[in-house]
Steps between C-alpha positions, in 0.01 A plus 500: 500500500609805649437862401610821672379836349674827580368855410698819521411860442843588312448553130821312391640302781866345474543151590836309530561243222497227757136599579409531125614145416292355783176694424248611248461875493208646346473847449145642499593877476229693348613834334271791380658465154424121476144564602478783239640251227258208598201746489602668169531133344150408627344817354675465156416135483122573580489840280748404230546144457666580143768702676573211766539247210719716328726560836500105538633456142755771569623333797531166326703671213723681745556169689581331190748787395689484837536098459631557145722772607634272780571216260674719241718652788588151604574372129743837490673397826557160376666619174 
């Protein structure tokens, strides 16, 4: 069992396709915007759980709508 870990300071390094096939690349880049979104979600979940529940329902509805749109587009293309 062999593991080899490499870290880089470059924000978005480019690896050749040969390397990408042989390794698993994990991106742990943290951005200020990402942290802001996570903090906002935590605050909303704590202070207004009803808004968090509404947001979750909307996300599910949007996902279902996108799936239905994709199915309709596929049916139209097969006509």
